[in-house]
PDB file of C-alpha atoms in Angstrom:
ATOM      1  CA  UNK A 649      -4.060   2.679  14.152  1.00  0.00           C
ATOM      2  CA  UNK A 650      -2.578   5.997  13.066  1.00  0.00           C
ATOM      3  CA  UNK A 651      -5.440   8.126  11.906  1.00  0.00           C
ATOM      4  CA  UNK A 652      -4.182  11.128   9.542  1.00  0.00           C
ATOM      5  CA  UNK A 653      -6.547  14.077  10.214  1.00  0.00           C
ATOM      6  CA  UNK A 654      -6.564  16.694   7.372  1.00  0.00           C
ATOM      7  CA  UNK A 655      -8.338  19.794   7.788  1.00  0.00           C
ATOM      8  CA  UNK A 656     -10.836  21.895   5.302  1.00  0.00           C
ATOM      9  CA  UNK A 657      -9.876  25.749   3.956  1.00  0.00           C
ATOM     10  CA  UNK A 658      -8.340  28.069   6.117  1.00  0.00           C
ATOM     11  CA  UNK A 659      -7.818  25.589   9.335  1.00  0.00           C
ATOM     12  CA  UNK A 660      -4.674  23.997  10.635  1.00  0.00           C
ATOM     13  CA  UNK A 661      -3.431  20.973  12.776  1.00  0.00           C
ATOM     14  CA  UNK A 662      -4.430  22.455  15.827  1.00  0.00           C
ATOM     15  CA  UNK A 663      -8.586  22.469  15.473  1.00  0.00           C
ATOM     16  CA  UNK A 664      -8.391  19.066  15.855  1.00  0.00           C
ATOM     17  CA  UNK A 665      -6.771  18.962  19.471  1.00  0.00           C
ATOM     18  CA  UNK A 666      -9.916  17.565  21.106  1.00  0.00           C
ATOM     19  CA  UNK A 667     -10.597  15.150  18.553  1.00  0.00           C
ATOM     20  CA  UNK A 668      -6.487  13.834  18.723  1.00  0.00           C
ATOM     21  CA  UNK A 669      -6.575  13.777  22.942  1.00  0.00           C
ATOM     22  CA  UNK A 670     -10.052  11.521  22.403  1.00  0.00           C
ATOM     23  CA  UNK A 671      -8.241   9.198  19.414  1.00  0.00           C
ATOM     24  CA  UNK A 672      -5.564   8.867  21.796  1.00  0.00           C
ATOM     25  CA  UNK A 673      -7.567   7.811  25.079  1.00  0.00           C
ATOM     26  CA  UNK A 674      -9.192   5.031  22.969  1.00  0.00           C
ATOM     27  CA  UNK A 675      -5.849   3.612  21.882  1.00  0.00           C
ATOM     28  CA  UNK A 676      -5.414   5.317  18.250  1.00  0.00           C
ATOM     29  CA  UNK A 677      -2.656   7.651  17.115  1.00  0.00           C
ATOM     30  CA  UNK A 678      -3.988  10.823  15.473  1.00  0.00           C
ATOM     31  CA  UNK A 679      -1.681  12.120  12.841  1.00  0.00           C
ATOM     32  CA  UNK A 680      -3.011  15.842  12.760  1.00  0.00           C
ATOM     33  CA  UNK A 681      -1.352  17.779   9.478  1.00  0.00           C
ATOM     34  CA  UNK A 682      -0.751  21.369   9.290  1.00  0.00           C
ATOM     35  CA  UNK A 683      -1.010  21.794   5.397  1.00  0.00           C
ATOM     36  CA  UNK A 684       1.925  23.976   3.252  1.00  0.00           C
ATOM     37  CA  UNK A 685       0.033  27.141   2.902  1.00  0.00           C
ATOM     38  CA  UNK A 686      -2.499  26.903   5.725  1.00  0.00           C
ATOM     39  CA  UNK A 687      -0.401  27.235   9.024  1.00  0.00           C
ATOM     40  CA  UNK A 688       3.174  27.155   8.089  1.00  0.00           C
ATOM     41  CA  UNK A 689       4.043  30.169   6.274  1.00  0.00           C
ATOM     42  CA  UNK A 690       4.086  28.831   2.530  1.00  0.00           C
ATOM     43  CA  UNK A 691       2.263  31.460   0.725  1.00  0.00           C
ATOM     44  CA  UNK A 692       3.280  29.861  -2.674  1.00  0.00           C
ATOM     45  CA  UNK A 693       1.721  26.380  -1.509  1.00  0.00           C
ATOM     46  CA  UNK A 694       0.409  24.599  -4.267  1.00  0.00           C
ATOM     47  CA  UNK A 695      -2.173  21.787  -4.365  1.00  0.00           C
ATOM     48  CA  UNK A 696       0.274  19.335  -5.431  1.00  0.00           C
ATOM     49  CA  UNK A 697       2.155  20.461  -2.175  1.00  0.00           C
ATOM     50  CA  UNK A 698      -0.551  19.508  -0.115  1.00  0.00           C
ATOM     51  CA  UNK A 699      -0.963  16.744  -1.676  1.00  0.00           C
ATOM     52  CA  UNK A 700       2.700  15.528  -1.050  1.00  0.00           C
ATOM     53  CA  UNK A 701       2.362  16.174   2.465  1.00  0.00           C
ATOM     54  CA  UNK A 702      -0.813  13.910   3.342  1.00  0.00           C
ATOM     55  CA  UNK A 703       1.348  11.099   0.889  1.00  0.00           C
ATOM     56  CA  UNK A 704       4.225  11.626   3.592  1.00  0.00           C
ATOM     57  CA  UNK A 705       2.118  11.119   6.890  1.00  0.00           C
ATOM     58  CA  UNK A 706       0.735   8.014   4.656  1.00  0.00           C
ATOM     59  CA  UNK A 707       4.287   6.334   4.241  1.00  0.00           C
ATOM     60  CA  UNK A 708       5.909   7.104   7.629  1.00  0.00           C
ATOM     61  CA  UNK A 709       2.608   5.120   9.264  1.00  0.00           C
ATOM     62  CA  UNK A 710       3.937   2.103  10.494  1.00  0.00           C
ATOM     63  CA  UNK A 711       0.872   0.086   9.500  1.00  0.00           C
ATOM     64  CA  UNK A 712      -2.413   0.943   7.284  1.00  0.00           C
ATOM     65  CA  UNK A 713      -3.689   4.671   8.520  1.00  0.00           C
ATOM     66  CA  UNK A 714      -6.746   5.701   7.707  1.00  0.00           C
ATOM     67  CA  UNK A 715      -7.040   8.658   6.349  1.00  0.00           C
ATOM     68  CA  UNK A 716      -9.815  11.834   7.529  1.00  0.00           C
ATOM     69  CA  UNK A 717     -10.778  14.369   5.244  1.00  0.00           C
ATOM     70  CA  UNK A 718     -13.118  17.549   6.356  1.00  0.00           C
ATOM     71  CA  UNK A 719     -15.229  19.659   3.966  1.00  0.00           C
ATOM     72  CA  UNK A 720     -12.678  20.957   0.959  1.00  0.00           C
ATOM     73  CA  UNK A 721      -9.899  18.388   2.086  1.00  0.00           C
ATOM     74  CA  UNK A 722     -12.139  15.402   1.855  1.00  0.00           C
ATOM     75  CA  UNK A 723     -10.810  15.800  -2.090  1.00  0.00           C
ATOM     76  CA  UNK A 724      -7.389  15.248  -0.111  1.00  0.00           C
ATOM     77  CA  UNK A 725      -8.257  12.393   1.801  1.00  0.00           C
ATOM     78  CA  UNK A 726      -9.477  10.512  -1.156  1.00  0.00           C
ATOM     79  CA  UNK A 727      -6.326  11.850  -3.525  1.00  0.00           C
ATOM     80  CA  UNK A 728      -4.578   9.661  -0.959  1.00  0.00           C
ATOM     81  CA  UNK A 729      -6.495   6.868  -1.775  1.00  0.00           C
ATOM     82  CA  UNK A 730      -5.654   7.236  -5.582  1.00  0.00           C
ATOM     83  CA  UNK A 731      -2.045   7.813  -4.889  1.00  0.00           C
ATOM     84  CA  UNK A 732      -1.555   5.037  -2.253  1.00  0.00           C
ATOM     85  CA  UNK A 733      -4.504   2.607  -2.820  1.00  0.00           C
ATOM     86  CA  UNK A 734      -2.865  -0.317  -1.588  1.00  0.00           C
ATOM     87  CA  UNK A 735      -1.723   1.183   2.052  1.00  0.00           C
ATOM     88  CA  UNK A 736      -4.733   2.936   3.560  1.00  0.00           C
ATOM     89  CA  UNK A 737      -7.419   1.081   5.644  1.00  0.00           C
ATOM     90  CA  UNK A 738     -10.001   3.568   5.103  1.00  0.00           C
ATOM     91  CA  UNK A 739     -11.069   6.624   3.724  1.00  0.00           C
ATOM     92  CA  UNK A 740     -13.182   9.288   6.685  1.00  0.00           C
ATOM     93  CA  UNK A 741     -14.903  12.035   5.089  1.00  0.00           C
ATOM     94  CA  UNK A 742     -16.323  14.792   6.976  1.00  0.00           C
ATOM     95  CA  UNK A 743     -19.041  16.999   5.697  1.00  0.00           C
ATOM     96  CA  UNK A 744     -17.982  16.873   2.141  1.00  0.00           C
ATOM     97  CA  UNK A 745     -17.039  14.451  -0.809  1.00  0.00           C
ATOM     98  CA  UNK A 746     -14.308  13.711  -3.309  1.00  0.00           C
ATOM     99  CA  UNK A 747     -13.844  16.386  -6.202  1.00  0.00           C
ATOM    100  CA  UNK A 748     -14.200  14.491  -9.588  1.00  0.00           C
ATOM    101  CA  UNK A 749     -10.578  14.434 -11.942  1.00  0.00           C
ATOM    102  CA  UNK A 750      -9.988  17.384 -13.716  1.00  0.00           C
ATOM    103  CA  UNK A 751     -12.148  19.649 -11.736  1.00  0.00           C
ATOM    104  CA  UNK A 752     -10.346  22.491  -9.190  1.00  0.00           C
ATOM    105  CA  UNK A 753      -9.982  21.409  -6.105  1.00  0.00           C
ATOM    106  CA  UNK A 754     -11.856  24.204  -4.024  1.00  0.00           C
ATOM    107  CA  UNK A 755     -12.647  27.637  -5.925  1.00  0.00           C
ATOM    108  CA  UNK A 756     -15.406  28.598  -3.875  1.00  0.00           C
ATOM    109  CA  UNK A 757     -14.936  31.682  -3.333  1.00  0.00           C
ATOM    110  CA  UNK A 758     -12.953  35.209  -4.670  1.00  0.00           C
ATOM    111  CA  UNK A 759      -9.526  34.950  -4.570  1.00  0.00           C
ATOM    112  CA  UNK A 760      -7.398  38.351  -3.799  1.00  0.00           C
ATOM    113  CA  UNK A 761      -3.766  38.824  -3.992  1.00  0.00           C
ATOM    114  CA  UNK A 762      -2.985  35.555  -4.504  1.00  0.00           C
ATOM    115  CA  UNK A 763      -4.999  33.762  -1.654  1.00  0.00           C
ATOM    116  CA  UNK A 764      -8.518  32.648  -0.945  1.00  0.00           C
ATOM    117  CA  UNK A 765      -9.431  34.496   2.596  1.00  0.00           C
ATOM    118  CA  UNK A 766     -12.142  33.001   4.982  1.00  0.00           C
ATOM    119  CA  UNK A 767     -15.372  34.881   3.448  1.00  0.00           C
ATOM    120  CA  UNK A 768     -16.644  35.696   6.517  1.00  0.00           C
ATOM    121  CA  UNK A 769     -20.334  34.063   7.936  1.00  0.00           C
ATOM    122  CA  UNK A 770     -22.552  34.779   5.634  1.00  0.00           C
ATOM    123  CA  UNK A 771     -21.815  31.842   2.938  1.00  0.00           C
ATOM    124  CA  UNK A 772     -22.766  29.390   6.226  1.00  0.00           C
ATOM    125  CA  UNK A 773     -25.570  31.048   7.464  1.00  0.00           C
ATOM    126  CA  UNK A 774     -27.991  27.935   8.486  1.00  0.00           C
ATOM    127  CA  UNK A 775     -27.057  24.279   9.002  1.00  0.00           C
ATOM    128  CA  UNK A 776     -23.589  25.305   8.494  1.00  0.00           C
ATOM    129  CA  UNK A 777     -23.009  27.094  11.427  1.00  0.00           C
ATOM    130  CA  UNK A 778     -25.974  26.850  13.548  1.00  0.00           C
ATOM    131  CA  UNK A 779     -23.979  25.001  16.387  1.00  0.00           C
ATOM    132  CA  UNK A 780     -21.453  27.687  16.344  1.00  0.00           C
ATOM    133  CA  UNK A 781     -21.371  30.638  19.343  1.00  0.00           C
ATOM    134  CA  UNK A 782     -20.190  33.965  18.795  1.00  0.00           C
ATOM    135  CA  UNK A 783     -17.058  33.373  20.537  1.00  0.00           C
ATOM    136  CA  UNK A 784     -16.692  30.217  18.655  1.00  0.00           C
ATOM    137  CA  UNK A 785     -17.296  31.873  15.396  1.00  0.00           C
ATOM    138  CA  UNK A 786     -14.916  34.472  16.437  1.00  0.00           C
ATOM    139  CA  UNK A 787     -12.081  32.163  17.526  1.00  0.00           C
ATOM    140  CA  UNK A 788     -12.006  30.250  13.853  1.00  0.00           C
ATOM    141  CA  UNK A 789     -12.338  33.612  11.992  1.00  0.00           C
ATOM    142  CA  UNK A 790      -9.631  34.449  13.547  1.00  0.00           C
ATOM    143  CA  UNK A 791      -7.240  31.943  13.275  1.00  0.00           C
ATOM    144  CA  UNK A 792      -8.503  31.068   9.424  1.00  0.00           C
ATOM    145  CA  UNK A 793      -5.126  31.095   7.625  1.00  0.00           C
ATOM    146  CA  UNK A 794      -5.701  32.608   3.576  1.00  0.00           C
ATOM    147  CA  UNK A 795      -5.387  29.442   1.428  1.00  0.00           C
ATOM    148  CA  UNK A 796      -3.383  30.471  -1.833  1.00  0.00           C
ATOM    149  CA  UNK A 797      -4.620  30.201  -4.752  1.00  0.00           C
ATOM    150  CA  UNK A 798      -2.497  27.451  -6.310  1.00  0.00           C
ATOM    151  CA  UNK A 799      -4.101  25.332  -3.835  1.00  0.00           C
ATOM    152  CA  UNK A 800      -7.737  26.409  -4.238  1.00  0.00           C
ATOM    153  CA  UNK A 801      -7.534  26.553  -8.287  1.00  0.00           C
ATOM    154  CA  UNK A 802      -5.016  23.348  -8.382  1.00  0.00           C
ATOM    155  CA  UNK A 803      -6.934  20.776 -10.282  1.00  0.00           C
ATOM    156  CA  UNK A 804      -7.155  17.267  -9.004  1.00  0.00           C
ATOM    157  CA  UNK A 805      -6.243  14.458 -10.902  1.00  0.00           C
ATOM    158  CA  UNK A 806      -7.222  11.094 -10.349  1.00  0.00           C
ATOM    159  CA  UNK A 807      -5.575   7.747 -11.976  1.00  0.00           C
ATOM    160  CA  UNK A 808      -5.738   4.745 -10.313  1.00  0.00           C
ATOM    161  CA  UNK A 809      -9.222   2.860 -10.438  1.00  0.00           C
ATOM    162  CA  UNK A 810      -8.035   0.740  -7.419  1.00  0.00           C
ATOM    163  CA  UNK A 811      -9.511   3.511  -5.031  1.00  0.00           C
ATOM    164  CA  UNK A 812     -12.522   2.480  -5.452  1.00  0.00           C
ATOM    165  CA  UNK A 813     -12.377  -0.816  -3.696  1.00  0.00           C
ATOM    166  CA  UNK A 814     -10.620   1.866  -0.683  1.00  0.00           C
ATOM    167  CA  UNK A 815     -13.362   1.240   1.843  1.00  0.00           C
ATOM    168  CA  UNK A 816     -14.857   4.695   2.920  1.00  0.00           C
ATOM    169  CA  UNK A 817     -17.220   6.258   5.418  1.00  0.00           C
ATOM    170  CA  UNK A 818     -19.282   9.680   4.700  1.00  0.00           C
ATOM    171  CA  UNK A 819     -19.265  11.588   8.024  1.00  0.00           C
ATOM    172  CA  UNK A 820     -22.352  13.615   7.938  1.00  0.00           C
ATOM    173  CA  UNK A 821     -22.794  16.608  10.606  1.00  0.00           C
ATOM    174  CA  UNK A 822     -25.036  19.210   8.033  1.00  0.00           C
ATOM    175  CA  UNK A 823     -26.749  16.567   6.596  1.00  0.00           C
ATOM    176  CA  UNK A 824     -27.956  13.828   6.702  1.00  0.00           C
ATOM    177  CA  UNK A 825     -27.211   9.921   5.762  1.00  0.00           C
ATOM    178  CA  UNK A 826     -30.223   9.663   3.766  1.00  0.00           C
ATOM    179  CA  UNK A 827     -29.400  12.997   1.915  1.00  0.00           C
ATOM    180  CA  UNK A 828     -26.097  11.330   1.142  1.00  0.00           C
ATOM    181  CA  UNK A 829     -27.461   8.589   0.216  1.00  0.00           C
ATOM    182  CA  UNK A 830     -29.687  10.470  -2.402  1.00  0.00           C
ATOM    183  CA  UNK A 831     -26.766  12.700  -3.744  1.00  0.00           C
ATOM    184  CA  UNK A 832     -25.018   9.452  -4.860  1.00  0.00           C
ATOM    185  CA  UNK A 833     -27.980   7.211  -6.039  1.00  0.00           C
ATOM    186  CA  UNK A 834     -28.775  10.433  -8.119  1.00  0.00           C
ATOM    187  CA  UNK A 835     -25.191  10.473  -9.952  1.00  0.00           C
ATOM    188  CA  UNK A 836     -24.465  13.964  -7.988  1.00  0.00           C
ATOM    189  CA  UNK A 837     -21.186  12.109  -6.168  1.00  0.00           C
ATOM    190  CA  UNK A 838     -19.760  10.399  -9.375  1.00  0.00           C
ATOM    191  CA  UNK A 839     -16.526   8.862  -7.289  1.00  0.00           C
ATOM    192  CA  UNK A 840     -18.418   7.515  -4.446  1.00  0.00           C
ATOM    193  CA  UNK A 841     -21.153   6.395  -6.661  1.00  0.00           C
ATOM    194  CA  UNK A 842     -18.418   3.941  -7.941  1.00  0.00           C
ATOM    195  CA  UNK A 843     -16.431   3.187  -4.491  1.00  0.00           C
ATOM    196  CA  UNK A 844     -17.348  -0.228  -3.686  1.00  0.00           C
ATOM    197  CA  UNK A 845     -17.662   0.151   0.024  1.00  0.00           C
ATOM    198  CA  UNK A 846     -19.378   3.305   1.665  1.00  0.00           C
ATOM    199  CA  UNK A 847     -20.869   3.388   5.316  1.00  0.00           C
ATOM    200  CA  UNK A 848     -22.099   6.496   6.720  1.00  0.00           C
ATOM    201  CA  UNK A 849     -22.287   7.760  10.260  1.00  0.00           C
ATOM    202  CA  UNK A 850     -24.600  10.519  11.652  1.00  0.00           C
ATOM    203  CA  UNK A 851     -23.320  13.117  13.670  1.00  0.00           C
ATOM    204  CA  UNK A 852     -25.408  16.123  15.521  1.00  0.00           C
ATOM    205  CA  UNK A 853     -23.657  19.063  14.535  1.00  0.00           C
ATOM    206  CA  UNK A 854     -22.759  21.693  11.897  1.00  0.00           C
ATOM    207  CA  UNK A 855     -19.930  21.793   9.427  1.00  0.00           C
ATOM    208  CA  UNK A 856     -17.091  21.792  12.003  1.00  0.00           C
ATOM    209  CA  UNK A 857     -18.004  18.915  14.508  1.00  0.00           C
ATOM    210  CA  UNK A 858     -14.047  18.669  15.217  1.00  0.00           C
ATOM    211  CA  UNK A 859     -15.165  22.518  17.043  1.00  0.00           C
ATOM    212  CA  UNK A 860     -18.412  21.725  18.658  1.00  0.00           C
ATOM    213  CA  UNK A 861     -18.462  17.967  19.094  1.00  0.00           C
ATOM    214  CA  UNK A 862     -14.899  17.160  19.403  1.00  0.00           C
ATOM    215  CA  UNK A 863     -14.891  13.807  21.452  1.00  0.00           C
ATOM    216  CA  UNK A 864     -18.244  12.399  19.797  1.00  0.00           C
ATOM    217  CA  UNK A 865     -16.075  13.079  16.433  1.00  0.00           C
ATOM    218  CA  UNK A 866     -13.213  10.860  17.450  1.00  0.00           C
ATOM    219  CA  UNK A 867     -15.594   7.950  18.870  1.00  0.00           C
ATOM    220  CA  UNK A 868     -16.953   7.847  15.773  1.00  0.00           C
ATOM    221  CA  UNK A 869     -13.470   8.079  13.931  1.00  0.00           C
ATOM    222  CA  UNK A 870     -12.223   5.280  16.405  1.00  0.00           C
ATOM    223  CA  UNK A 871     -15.331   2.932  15.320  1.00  0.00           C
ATOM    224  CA  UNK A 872     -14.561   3.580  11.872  1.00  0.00           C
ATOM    225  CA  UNK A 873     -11.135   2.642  12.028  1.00  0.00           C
ATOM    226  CA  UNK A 874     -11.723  -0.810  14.553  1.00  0.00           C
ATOM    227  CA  UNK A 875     -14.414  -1.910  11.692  1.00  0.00           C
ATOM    228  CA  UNK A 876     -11.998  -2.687   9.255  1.00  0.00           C
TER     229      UNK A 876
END
């Protein structure tokens, strides 16, 4: 199965090399994007951009991909599902969940000249990063790529009610399954509350398992996609 593997703020294609080599050796084709404005050189991205590139790694799969979302760019992953309901075998989200219509799709933190900047540590003190060494931390500091702003303040808008019966699984390194669980029987994950079929998987690790826990990541990507 092609597996499309979309990275959160500030990363690129390339943080998921051990995860693709591991989708690979168990018989899957990763589809790894580099996102306009986050590796490529398109300062001016815009959301709808990004958004147009995840639709084209969608329709050049010769079958149904599934489609992997981490942190920020699980709102991605699940735009996908809105756009292209009927072609995607699943939905993987990874440490984060779908941003509701009409809401921006990641302004988290302060924007200057025109681009978001990695914020440094300190917002992911804890859980977050707890898995991460200082060399580790170093190395994704500095290859974070500014994410302009017309991506982080682009709102998302969501149409098509068929994405809901898009099967998905919640990926959870920082938390847990039961914590999911209890954001979304407490109303606190409005699109997933409605999705009609969500599985969750538990993985050991902080907020960038595709880092620290590369080849457990992509055997539990692999499961996900042989279940359908």
């Amino acid at each position: 199965m092609d597996i499309v593997l979309i990275g959160g703020l500030w990363l690129n294609g390339s943080v998921w090399e051990g995860v693709a080599s591991t989708l690979e050796s168990l018989g899957h084709r990763p589809v790894p994007l580099t996102l306009p404005g986050q590796g490529d050189g398109a300062a001016t991205a815009t959301l709808d951009d990004q958004v147009a590139a995840v639709l084209a790694a969608v329709d050049a799969a010769p079958g149904r991909p599934m489609v992997v979302g981490h942190s920020a760019a699980c709102a991605l992953a699940w735009l996908a599902a809105d756009r292209r309901p009927g072609r995607l075998a699943k939905v993987a989200l990874i440490g984060g969940i779908p941003t509701p219509d009409g809401r921006p799709y990641a302004d988290f933190f302060e924007v200057r000249d025109g681009v978001m900047p990695f914020p440094g540590w300190e917002p992911f003190q804890g859980p977050d990063a707890a898995d991460l060494d200082e060399a580790a931390r170093h190395e994704l500091a500095a290859a974070a790529v500014p994410v302009p702003e017309a991506v982080a303040r682009g709102v998302v808008r969501l149409s098509d009610e068929r994405r809901y019966d898009v099967p998905v699984v919640v990926v959870c390194p920082e938390f847990t399954p039961a914590q999911a669980r209890e954001w979304i029987d407490a109303g606190d994950v409005p699109e997933l509350a409605r999705a009609k079929h969500v599985d969750f998987a538990d993985i050991d690790s902080g907020h960038w398992p595709m880092i620290t826990k590369p080849a457990e990541l992509a055997r539990i990507l692999a499961a996900a996609a042989e279940g359908n």
